[in-house]
Amino acid sequence: MGIFTRRSNESAVAVATLPVDPALAALTGDYTIDPAHSSIGFTVRHAMVTNVRGTFSEHEGALRLDGANPAASSASIDVRIASIDTGIGDRDGHLRSGDFFDAEQFPLMSFRSTEAEQLGGDTYRITGELTIKDVTKPLSIDLEFNGSATDVYGNERVGFEGSAEILRSAWGLTWNAALETGGVMVSDKVKLNFDISAIKNAA
């Protein structure tokens, strides 16, 4: 069941209007991301040999799903940098400092979507703008639609999971240290991970 429309390169060809899938149309509405059942995290290579994983425990966001016109769907997310958690307090403090995110001066990381397209089946690409430390750059996130359900409390939910890769230096996150054996302490490439559960707002 699709959420976002497939982009067509054949704009000059007239395409008949397809009937709206009733199940898809029923998902139309505004949703609030449930932070208690969602995860926004990252993976980065450390010392050239292993991966460090972390999450941001405080975030909020909203989705707009349009079943009749899926291309009009959108997403926005704000992440509180100070909530970063890699499981090591000293490392978290370093990441909050001016060497990395400078969480005191730049408390939020934000994403605002500008476009959505279907890649096939329930796989989608959401394109938008990611802002870190007041630097805004384009970002595309590949997502899988996990489905919809009504939970035991009567909330209508939708779920997505996905990932994207960025070069942190593009957003001014340039701190590093050279290793005696060659290479650097922290890789420039970072994988962002998203596991989102969102609740439909009351009409």
mmCIF file with all atom_site columns, C-alpha atoms in Angstrom:
data_model
loop_
_atom_site.group_PDB
_atom_site.id
_atom_site.type_symbol
_atom_site.label_atom_id
_atom_site.label_alt_id
_atom_site.label_comp_id
_atom_site.label_asym_id
_atom_site.label_entity_id
_atom_site.label_seq_id
_atom_site.pdbx_PDB_ins_code
_atom_site.Cartn_x
_atom_site.Cartn_y
_atom_site.Cartn_z
_atom_site.occupancy
_atom_site.B_iso_or_equiv
_atom_site.pdbx_formal_charge
_atom_site.auth_seq_id
_atom_site.auth_comp_id
_atom_site.auth_asym_id
_atom_site.auth_atom_id
_atom_site.pdbx_PDB_model_num
ATOM 1   C CA . MET A 1 1   ? 0.000   0.000  0.000   1.00 0.00 ? 1   MET A CA 1
ATOM 2   C CA . GLY A 1 2   ? 1.609   3.265  -1.094  1.00 0.00 ? 2   GLY A CA 1
ATOM 3   C CA . ILE A 1 3   ? 1.862   6.510  0.850   1.00 0.00 ? 3   ILE A CA 1
ATOM 4   C CA . PHE A 1 4   ? 3.792   8.674  -1.579  1.00 0.00 ? 4   PHE A CA 1
ATOM 5   C CA . THR A 1 5   ? 3.252   8.869  -5.305  1.00 0.00 ? 5   THR A CA 1
ATOM 6   C CA . ARG A 1 6   ? 5.763   7.554  -7.806  1.00 0.00 ? 6   ARG A CA 1
ATOM 7   C CA . ARG A 1 7   ? 7.455   10.324 -9.773  1.00 0.00 ? 7   ARG A CA 1
ATOM 8   C CA . SER A 1 8   ? 6.928   10.074 -13.522 1.00 0.00 ? 8   SER A CA 1
ATOM 9   C CA . ASN A 1 9   ? 9.463   11.277 -16.105 1.00 0.00 ? 9   ASN A CA 1
ATOM 10  C CA . GLU A 1 10  ? 6.849   11.101 -18.828 1.00 0.00 ? 10  GLU A CA 1
ATOM 11  C CA . SER A 1 11  ? 5.265   14.451 -18.071 1.00 0.00 ? 11  SER A CA 1
ATOM 12  C CA . ALA A 1 12  ? 4.212   14.918 -21.672 1.00 0.00 ? 12  ALA A CA 1
ATOM 13  C CA . VAL A 1 13  ? 2.067   11.804 -21.652 1.00 0.00 ? 13  VAL A CA 1
ATOM 14  C CA . ALA A 1 14  ? -1.473  12.097 -20.340 1.00 0.00 ? 14  ALA A CA 1
ATOM 15  C CA . VAL A 1 15  ? -2.098  9.625  -17.538 1.00 0.00 ? 15  VAL A CA 1
ATOM 16  C CA . ALA A 1 16  ? -5.578  8.586  -16.490 1.00 0.00 ? 16  ALA A CA 1
ATOM 17  C CA . THR A 1 17  ? -6.549  9.399  -12.922 1.00 0.00 ? 17  THR A CA 1
ATOM 18  C CA . LEU A 1 18  ? -6.444  6.256  -10.851 1.00 0.00 ? 18  LEU A CA 1
ATOM 19  C CA . PRO A 1 19  ? -9.105  5.559  -8.247  1.00 0.00 ? 19  PRO A CA 1
ATOM 20  C CA . VAL A 1 20  ? -8.006  6.245  -4.694  1.00 0.00 ? 20  VAL A CA 1
ATOM 21  C CA . ASP A 1 21  ? -7.320  3.140  -2.602  1.00 0.00 ? 21  ASP A CA 1
ATOM 22  C CA . PRO A 1 22  ? -9.853  3.354  0.286   1.00 0.00 ? 22  PRO A CA 1
ATOM 23  C CA . ALA A 1 23  ? -7.304  1.953  2.754   1.00 0.00 ? 23  ALA A CA 1
ATOM 24  C CA . LEU A 1 24  ? -4.790  4.576  1.648   1.00 0.00 ? 24  LEU A CA 1
ATOM 25  C CA . ALA A 1 25  ? -7.345  7.383  1.746   1.00 0.00 ? 25  ALA A CA 1
ATOM 26  C CA . ALA A 1 26  ? -8.229  6.436  5.327   1.00 0.00 ? 26  ALA A CA 1
ATOM 27  C CA . LEU A 1 27  ? -4.680  7.307  6.387   1.00 0.00 ? 27  LEU A CA 1
ATOM 28  C CA . THR A 1 28  ? -5.035  10.913 5.236   1.00 0.00 ? 28  THR A CA 1
ATOM 29  C CA . GLY A 1 29  ? -4.458  13.371 8.049   1.00 0.00 ? 29  GLY A CA 1
ATOM 30  C CA . ASP A 1 30  ? -1.977  14.963 10.398  1.00 0.00 ? 30  ASP A CA 1
ATOM 31  C CA . TYR A 1 31  ? 0.181   12.803 12.653  1.00 0.00 ? 31  TYR A CA 1
ATOM 32  C CA . THR A 1 32  ? 2.414   13.488 15.642  1.00 0.00 ? 32  THR A CA 1
ATOM 33  C CA . ILE A 1 33  ? 5.592   11.445 16.033  1.00 0.00 ? 33  ILE A CA 1
ATOM 34  C CA . ASP A 1 34  ? 5.499   9.397  19.238  1.00 0.00 ? 34  ASP A CA 1
ATOM 35  C CA . PRO A 1 35  ? 8.955   9.847  20.838  1.00 0.00 ? 35  PRO A CA 1
ATOM 36  C CA . ALA A 1 36  ? 8.364   7.003  23.296  1.00 0.00 ? 36  ALA A CA 1
ATOM 37  C CA . HIS A 1 37  ? 8.115   4.512  20.418  1.00 0.00 ? 37  HIS A CA 1
ATOM 38  C CA . SER A 1 38  ? 10.450  6.154  17.890  1.00 0.00 ? 38  SER A CA 1
ATOM 39  C CA . SER A 1 39  ? 14.220  6.267  17.581  1.00 0.00 ? 39  SER A CA 1
ATOM 40  C CA . ILE A 1 40  ? 16.525  8.726  15.816  1.00 0.00 ? 40  ILE A CA 1
ATOM 41  C CA . GLY A 1 41  ? 20.151  7.686  15.891  1.00 0.00 ? 41  GLY A CA 1
ATOM 42  C CA . PHE A 1 42  ? 23.470  7.474  14.107  1.00 0.00 ? 42  PHE A CA 1
ATOM 43  C CA . THR A 1 43  ? 26.404  5.188  13.413  1.00 0.00 ? 43  THR A CA 1
ATOM 44  C CA . VAL A 1 44  ? 29.970  6.450  12.866  1.00 0.00 ? 44  VAL A CA 1
ATOM 45  C CA . ARG A 1 45  ? 33.303  4.668  12.403  1.00 0.00 ? 45  ARG A CA 1
ATOM 46  C CA . HIS A 1 46  ? 35.721  5.100  15.323  1.00 0.00 ? 46  HIS A CA 1
ATOM 47  C CA . ALA A 1 47  ? 39.522  4.739  15.042  1.00 0.00 ? 47  ALA A CA 1
ATOM 48  C CA . MET A 1 48  ? 39.069  3.167  11.601  1.00 0.00 ? 48  MET A CA 1
ATOM 49  C CA . VAL A 1 49  ? 38.166  -0.230 13.085  1.00 0.00 ? 49  VAL A CA 1
ATOM 50  C CA . THR A 1 50  ? 34.782  -0.197 14.813  1.00 0.00 ? 50  THR A CA 1
ATOM 51  C CA . ASN A 1 51  ? 31.420  1.572  14.887  1.00 0.00 ? 51  ASN A CA 1
ATOM 52  C CA . VAL A 1 52  ? 30.009  3.822  17.593  1.00 0.00 ? 52  VAL A CA 1
ATOM 53  C CA . ARG A 1 53  ? 26.228  4.075  17.789  1.00 0.00 ? 53  ARG A CA 1
ATOM 54  C CA . GLY A 1 54  ? 24.149  6.727  19.469  1.00 0.00 ? 54  GLY A CA 1
ATOM 55  C CA . THR A 1 55  ? 20.636  8.084  19.731  1.00 0.00 ? 55  THR A CA 1
ATOM 56  C CA . PHE A 1 56  ? 18.887  11.356 20.489  1.00 0.00 ? 56  PHE A CA 1
ATOM 57  C CA . SER A 1 57  ? 16.344  10.678 23.222  1.00 0.00 ? 57  SER A CA 1
ATOM 58  C CA . GLU A 1 58  ? 14.468  13.981 22.869  1.00 0.00 ? 58  GLU A CA 1
ATOM 59  C CA . HIS A 1 59  ? 12.795  14.785 19.574  1.00 0.00 ? 59  HIS A CA 1
ATOM 60  C CA . GLU A 1 60  ? 9.446   15.838 18.201  1.00 0.00 ? 60  GLU A CA 1
ATOM 61  C CA . GLY A 1 61  ? 7.922   15.936 14.774  1.00 0.00 ? 61  GLY A CA 1
ATOM 62  C CA . ALA A 1 62  ? 4.887   15.797 12.569  1.00 0.00 ? 62  ALA A CA 1
ATOM 63  C CA . LEU A 1 63  ? 3.740   14.053 9.408   1.00 0.00 ? 63  LEU A CA 1
ATOM 64  C CA . ARG A 1 64  ? 1.104   15.092 6.912   1.00 0.00 ? 64  ARG A CA 1
ATOM 65  C CA . LEU A 1 65  ? -0.166  12.119 4.901   1.00 0.00 ? 65  LEU A CA 1
ATOM 66  C CA . ASP A 1 66  ? -2.445  12.745 1.942   1.00 0.00 ? 66  ASP A CA 1
ATOM 67  C CA . GLY A 1 67  ? -4.003  9.579  0.570   1.00 0.00 ? 67  GLY A CA 1
ATOM 68  C CA . ALA A 1 68  ? -5.783  11.355 -2.284  1.00 0.00 ? 68  ALA A CA 1
ATOM 69  C CA . ASN A 1 69  ? -2.660  13.248 -3.371  1.00 0.00 ? 69  ASN A CA 1
ATOM 70  C CA . PRO A 1 70  ? 0.334   11.409 -1.876  1.00 0.00 ? 70  PRO A CA 1
ATOM 71  C CA . ALA A 1 71  ? 2.879   13.859 -3.306  1.00 0.00 ? 71  ALA A CA 1
ATOM 72  C CA . ALA A 1 72  ? 1.426   16.486 -0.948  1.00 0.00 ? 72  ALA A CA 1
ATOM 73  C CA . SER A 1 73  ? 2.587   14.476 2.066   1.00 0.00 ? 73  SER A CA 1
ATOM 74  C CA . SER A 1 74  ? 5.304   16.033 4.230   1.00 0.00 ? 74  SER A CA 1
ATOM 75  C CA . ALA A 1 75  ? 7.411   15.537 7.338   1.00 0.00 ? 75  ALA A CA 1
ATOM 76  C CA . SER A 1 76  ? 9.201   17.698 9.901   1.00 0.00 ? 76  SER A CA 1
ATOM 77  C CA . ILE A 1 77  ? 11.452  16.682 12.796  1.00 0.00 ? 77  ILE A CA 1
ATOM 78  C CA . ASP A 1 78  ? 13.284  18.652 15.500  1.00 0.00 ? 78  ASP A CA 1
ATOM 79  C CA . VAL A 1 79  ? 15.950  16.882 17.567  1.00 0.00 ? 79  VAL A CA 1
ATOM 80  C CA . ARG A 1 80  ? 17.394  18.240 20.818  1.00 0.00 ? 80  ARG A CA 1
ATOM 81  C CA . ILE A 1 81  ? 21.176  17.863 20.537  1.00 0.00 ? 81  ILE A CA 1
ATOM 82  C CA . ALA A 1 82  ? 21.748  17.823 24.317  1.00 0.00 ? 82  ALA A CA 1
ATOM 83  C CA . SER A 1 83  ? 19.840  14.516 24.477  1.00 0.00 ? 83  SER A CA 1
ATOM 84  C CA . ILE A 1 84  ? 22.601  12.665 22.615  1.00 0.00 ? 84  ILE A CA 1
ATOM 85  C CA . ASP A 1 85  ? 23.387  9.281  24.170  1.00 0.00 ? 85  ASP A CA 1
ATOM 86  C CA . THR A 1 86  ? 26.174  6.937  23.097  1.00 0.00 ? 86  THR A CA 1
ATOM 87  C CA . GLY A 1 87  ? 26.321  5.119  26.419  1.00 0.00 ? 87  GLY A CA 1
ATOM 88  C CA . ILE A 1 88  ? 29.543  6.886  27.520  1.00 0.00 ? 88  ILE A CA 1
ATOM 89  C CA . GLY A 1 89  ? 29.076  10.109 29.502  1.00 0.00 ? 89  GLY A CA 1
ATOM 90  C CA . ASP A 1 90  ? 32.480  11.640 28.663  1.00 0.00 ? 90  ASP A CA 1
ATOM 91  C CA . ARG A 1 91  ? 31.963  10.979 24.965  1.00 0.00 ? 91  ARG A CA 1
ATOM 92  C CA . ASP A 1 92  ? 28.478  12.479 25.069  1.00 0.00 ? 92  ASP A CA 1
ATOM 93  C CA . GLY A 1 93  ? 29.882  15.590 26.737  1.00 0.00 ? 93  GLY A CA 1
ATOM 94  C CA . HIS A 1 94  ? 32.515  15.917 24.013  1.00 0.00 ? 94  HIS A CA 1
ATOM 95  C CA . LEU A 1 95  ? 29.871  15.589 21.312  1.00 0.00 ? 95  LEU A CA 1
ATOM 96  C CA . ARG A 1 96  ? 27.801  18.350 22.969  1.00 0.00 ? 96  ARG A CA 1
ATOM 97  C CA . SER A 1 97  ? 30.830  20.648 23.136  1.00 0.00 ? 97  SER A CA 1
ATOM 98  C CA . GLY A 1 98  ? 32.104  23.188 20.631  1.00 0.00 ? 98  GLY A CA 1
ATOM 99  C CA . ASP A 1 99  ? 34.340  20.537 19.055  1.00 0.00 ? 99  ASP A CA 1
ATOM 100 C CA . PHE A 1 100 ? 31.230  18.924 17.602  1.00 0.00 ? 100 PHE A CA 1
ATOM 101 C CA . PHE A 1 101 ? 27.588  20.047 17.894  1.00 0.00 ? 101 PHE A CA 1
ATOM 102 C CA . ASP A 1 102 ? 28.019  23.006 20.272  1.00 0.00 ? 102 ASP A CA 1
ATOM 103 C CA . ALA A 1 103 ? 24.651  22.138 21.811  1.00 0.00 ? 103 ALA A CA 1
ATOM 104 C CA . GLU A 1 104 ? 24.516  25.263 23.987  1.00 0.00 ? 104 GLU A CA 1
ATOM 105 C CA . GLN A 1 105 ? 24.661  27.622 21.007  1.00 0.00 ? 105 GLN A CA 1
ATOM 106 C CA . PHE A 1 106 ? 22.852  25.350 18.518  1.00 0.00 ? 106 PHE A CA 1
ATOM 107 C CA . PRO A 1 107 ? 20.369  23.280 20.558  1.00 0.00 ? 107 PRO A CA 1
ATOM 108 C CA . LEU A 1 108 ? 18.360  21.783 17.684  1.00 0.00 ? 108 LEU A CA 1
ATOM 109 C CA . MET A 1 109 ? 18.924  19.650 14.600  1.00 0.00 ? 109 MET A CA 1
ATOM 110 C CA . SER A 1 110 ? 15.985  19.991 12.204  1.00 0.00 ? 110 SER A CA 1
ATOM 111 C CA . PHE A 1 111 ? 14.675  18.340 9.054   1.00 0.00 ? 111 PHE A CA 1
ATOM 112 C CA . ARG A 1 112 ? 11.959  19.740 6.773   1.00 0.00 ? 112 ARG A CA 1
ATOM 113 C CA . SER A 1 113 ? 10.826  17.711 3.765   1.00 0.00 ? 113 SER A CA 1
ATOM 114 C CA . THR A 1 114 ? 10.336  19.265 0.343   1.00 0.00 ? 114 THR A CA 1
ATOM 115 C CA . GLU A 1 115 ? 9.563   16.243 -1.863  1.00 0.00 ? 115 GLU A CA 1
ATOM 116 C CA . ALA A 1 116 ? 8.587   12.570 -1.723  1.00 0.00 ? 116 ALA A CA 1
ATOM 117 C CA . GLU A 1 117 ? 8.783   9.780  -4.290  1.00 0.00 ? 117 GLU A CA 1
ATOM 118 C CA . GLN A 1 118 ? 8.073   6.065  -4.406  1.00 0.00 ? 118 GLN A CA 1
ATOM 119 C CA . LEU A 1 119 ? 11.055  3.880  -5.293  1.00 0.00 ? 119 LEU A CA 1
ATOM 120 C CA . GLY A 1 120 ? 9.045   0.667  -5.464  1.00 0.00 ? 120 GLY A CA 1
ATOM 121 C CA . GLY A 1 121 ? 6.643   -1.254 -3.280  1.00 0.00 ? 121 GLY A CA 1
ATOM 122 C CA . ASP A 1 122 ? 6.652   0.277  0.202   1.00 0.00 ? 122 ASP A CA 1
ATOM 123 C CA . THR A 1 123 ? 10.048  1.941  -0.230  1.00 0.00 ? 123 THR A CA 1
ATOM 124 C CA . TYR A 1 124 ? 10.228  5.726  -0.544  1.00 0.00 ? 124 TYR A CA 1
ATOM 125 C CA . ARG A 1 125 ? 12.707  8.574  -0.720  1.00 0.00 ? 125 ARG A CA 1
ATOM 126 C CA . ILE A 1 126 ? 11.984  11.726 1.242   1.00 0.00 ? 126 ILE A CA 1
ATOM 127 C CA . THR A 1 127 ? 14.012  14.753 0.213   1.00 0.00 ? 127 THR A CA 1
ATOM 128 C CA . GLY A 1 128 ? 14.317  17.865 2.305   1.00 0.00 ? 128 GLY A CA 1
ATOM 129 C CA . GLU A 1 129 ? 16.652  20.171 4.197   1.00 0.00 ? 129 GLU A CA 1
ATOM 130 C CA . LEU A 1 130 ? 18.708  19.174 7.238   1.00 0.00 ? 130 LEU A CA 1
ATOM 131 C CA . THR A 1 131 ? 19.914  21.962 9.525   1.00 0.00 ? 131 THR A CA 1
ATOM 132 C CA . ILE A 1 132 ? 22.780  21.450 11.986  1.00 0.00 ? 132 ILE A CA 1
ATOM 133 C CA . LYS A 1 133 ? 24.641  24.349 13.647  1.00 0.00 ? 133 LYS A CA 1
ATOM 134 C CA . ASP A 1 134 ? 22.687  26.823 11.478  1.00 0.00 ? 134 ASP A CA 1
ATOM 135 C CA . VAL A 1 135 ? 24.006  25.133 8.310   1.00 0.00 ? 135 VAL A CA 1
ATOM 136 C CA . THR A 1 136 ? 21.254  23.883 6.000   1.00 0.00 ? 136 THR A CA 1
ATOM 137 C CA . LYS A 1 137 ? 21.977  21.274 3.332   1.00 0.00 ? 137 LYS A CA 1
ATOM 138 C CA . PRO A 1 138 ? 19.794  18.958 1.219   1.00 0.00 ? 138 PRO A CA 1
ATOM 139 C CA . LEU A 1 139 ? 19.225  15.438 2.499   1.00 0.00 ? 139 LEU A CA 1
ATOM 140 C CA . SER A 1 140 ? 17.442  12.419 1.049   1.00 0.00 ? 140 SER A CA 1
ATOM 141 C CA . ILE A 1 141 ? 16.182  9.696  3.383   1.00 0.00 ? 141 ILE A CA 1
ATOM 142 C CA . ASP A 1 142 ? 15.221  6.248  2.101   1.00 0.00 ? 142 ASP A CA 1
ATOM 143 C CA . LEU A 1 143 ? 12.268  4.912  4.091   1.00 0.00 ? 143 LEU A CA 1
ATOM 144 C CA . GLU A 1 144 ? 10.204  1.757  4.273   1.00 0.00 ? 144 GLU A CA 1
ATOM 145 C CA . PHE A 1 145 ? 6.522   2.070  5.175   1.00 0.00 ? 145 PHE A CA 1
ATOM 146 C CA . ASN A 1 146 ? 5.903   -0.568 7.855   1.00 0.00 ? 146 ASN A CA 1
ATOM 147 C CA . GLY A 1 147 ? 2.130   -0.278 7.804   1.00 0.00 ? 147 GLY A CA 1
ATOM 148 C CA . SER A 1 148 ? -0.683  1.125  9.911   1.00 0.00 ? 148 SER A CA 1
ATOM 149 C CA . ALA A 1 149 ? -2.576  -0.150 12.953  1.00 0.00 ? 149 ALA A CA 1
ATOM 150 C CA . THR A 1 150 ? -4.906  0.871  15.756  1.00 0.00 ? 150 THR A CA 1
ATOM 151 C CA . ASP A 1 151 ? -3.203  0.314  19.107  1.00 0.00 ? 151 ASP A CA 1
ATOM 152 C CA . VAL A 1 152 ? -4.830  -0.924 22.334  1.00 0.00 ? 152 VAL A CA 1
ATOM 153 C CA . TYR A 1 153 ? -5.617  2.677  23.351  1.00 0.00 ? 153 TYR A CA 1
ATOM 154 C CA . GLY A 1 154 ? -7.473  3.395  20.112  1.00 0.00 ? 154 GLY A CA 1
ATOM 155 C CA . ASN A 1 155 ? -4.689  5.461  18.551  1.00 0.00 ? 155 ASN A CA 1
ATOM 156 C CA . GLU A 1 156 ? -4.298  5.197  14.777  1.00 0.00 ? 156 GLU A CA 1
ATOM 157 C CA . ARG A 1 157 ? -0.603  4.673  14.066  1.00 0.00 ? 157 ARG A CA 1
ATOM 158 C CA . VAL A 1 158 ? 1.679   4.530  11.047  1.00 0.00 ? 158 VAL A CA 1
ATOM 159 C CA . GLY A 1 159 ? 5.279   3.330  11.058  1.00 0.00 ? 159 GLY A CA 1
ATOM 160 C CA . PHE A 1 160 ? 8.370   4.024  8.952   1.00 0.00 ? 160 PHE A CA 1
ATOM 161 C CA . GLU A 1 161 ? 12.011  3.037  9.190   1.00 0.00 ? 161 GLU A CA 1
ATOM 162 C CA . GLY A 1 162 ? 14.912  4.231  7.121   1.00 0.00 ? 162 GLY A CA 1
ATOM 163 C CA . SER A 1 163 ? 18.381  5.659  6.845   1.00 0.00 ? 163 SER A CA 1
ATOM 164 C CA . ALA A 1 164 ? 20.594  8.205  5.138   1.00 0.00 ? 164 ALA A CA 1
ATOM 165 C CA . GLU A 1 165 ? 24.311  8.909  4.918   1.00 0.00 ? 165 GLU A CA 1
ATOM 166 C CA . ILE A 1 166 ? 25.932  12.314 5.329   1.00 0.00 ? 166 ILE A CA 1
ATOM 167 C CA . LEU A 1 167 ? 29.420  13.790 5.490   1.00 0.00 ? 167 LEU A CA 1
ATOM 168 C CA . ARG A 1 168 ? 29.458  15.571 8.840   1.00 0.00 ? 168 ARG A CA 1
ATOM 169 C CA . SER A 1 169 ? 32.030  18.086 7.603   1.00 0.00 ? 169 SER A CA 1
ATOM 170 C CA . ALA A 1 170 ? 29.386  19.554 5.281   1.00 0.00 ? 170 ALA A CA 1
ATOM 171 C CA . TRP A 1 171 ? 27.573  20.793 8.415   1.00 0.00 ? 171 TRP A CA 1
ATOM 172 C CA . GLY A 1 172 ? 30.698  22.140 10.123  1.00 0.00 ? 172 GLY A CA 1
ATOM 173 C CA . LEU A 1 173 ? 31.383  19.062 12.269  1.00 0.00 ? 173 LEU A CA 1
ATOM 174 C CA . THR A 1 174 ? 35.081  18.864 11.453  1.00 0.00 ? 174 THR A CA 1
ATOM 175 C CA . TRP A 1 175 ? 36.870  17.901 14.694  1.00 0.00 ? 175 TRP A CA 1
ATOM 176 C CA . ASN A 1 176 ? 39.238  14.966 14.356  1.00 0.00 ? 176 ASN A CA 1
ATOM 177 C CA . ALA A 1 177 ? 42.526  13.519 15.574  1.00 0.00 ? 177 ALA A CA 1
ATOM 178 C CA . ALA A 1 178 ? 45.177  11.708 13.568  1.00 0.00 ? 178 ALA A CA 1
ATOM 179 C CA . LEU A 1 179 ? 46.099  8.139  14.515  1.00 0.00 ? 179 LEU A CA 1
ATOM 180 C CA . GLU A 1 180 ? 49.742  7.063  14.801  1.00 0.00 ? 180 GLU A CA 1
ATOM 181 C CA . THR A 1 181 ? 49.033  4.147  12.493  1.00 0.00 ? 181 THR A CA 1
ATOM 182 C CA . GLY A 1 182 ? 47.403  6.381  9.893   1.00 0.00 ? 182 GLY A CA 1
ATOM 183 C CA . GLY A 1 183 ? 43.838  7.488  9.413   1.00 0.00 ? 183 GLY A CA 1
ATOM 184 C CA . VAL A 1 184 ? 41.705  9.500  11.815  1.00 0.00 ? 184 VAL A CA 1
ATOM 185 C CA . MET A 1 185 ? 39.801  8.997  15.046  1.00 0.00 ? 185 MET A CA 1
ATOM 186 C CA . VAL A 1 186 ? 36.303  9.735  13.685  1.00 0.00 ? 186 VAL A CA 1
ATOM 187 C CA . SER A 1 187 ? 35.095  9.106  10.140  1.00 0.00 ? 187 SER A CA 1
ATOM 188 C CA . ASP A 1 188 ? 33.562  11.925 8.141   1.00 0.00 ? 188 ASP A CA 1
ATOM 189 C CA . LYS A 1 189 ? 30.763  9.639  6.925   1.00 0.00 ? 189 LYS A CA 1
ATOM 190 C CA . VAL A 1 190 ? 27.861  9.216  9.335   1.00 0.00 ? 190 VAL A CA 1
ATOM 191 C CA . LYS A 1 191 ? 24.820  6.975  8.889   1.00 0.00 ? 191 LYS A CA 1
ATOM 192 C CA . LEU A 1 192 ? 21.556  8.377  10.228  1.00 0.00 ? 192 LEU A CA 1
ATOM 193 C CA . ASN A 1 193 ? 18.898  5.885  11.352  1.00 0.00 ? 193 ASN A CA 1
ATOM 194 C CA . PHE A 1 194 ? 15.173  6.513  11.723  1.00 0.00 ? 194 PHE A CA 1
ATOM 195 C CA . ASP A 1 195 ? 12.511  4.280  13.258  1.00 0.00 ? 195 ASP A CA 1
ATOM 196 C CA . ILE A 1 196 ? 9.295   6.292  13.431  1.00 0.00 ? 196 ILE A CA 1
ATOM 197 C CA . SER A 1 197 ? 5.885   5.616  14.956  1.00 0.00 ? 197 SER A CA 1
ATOM 198 C CA . ALA A 1 198 ? 3.344   8.414  14.528  1.00 0.00 ? 198 ALA A CA 1
ATOM 199 C CA . ILE A 1 199 ? -0.156  8.847  15.951  1.00 0.00 ? 199 ILE A CA 1
ATOM 200 C CA . LYS A 1 200 ? -2.978  10.380 13.933  1.00 0.00 ? 200 LYS A CA 1
ATOM 201 C CA . ASN A 1 201 ? -4.259  13.619 15.427  1.00 0.00 ? 201 ASN A CA 1
ATOM 202 C CA . ALA A 1 202 ? -7.891  13.848 16.472  1.00 0.00 ? 202 ALA A CA 1
ATOM 203 C CA . ALA A 1 203 ? -10.097 15.399 13.833  1.00 0.00 ? 203 ALA A CA 1
#
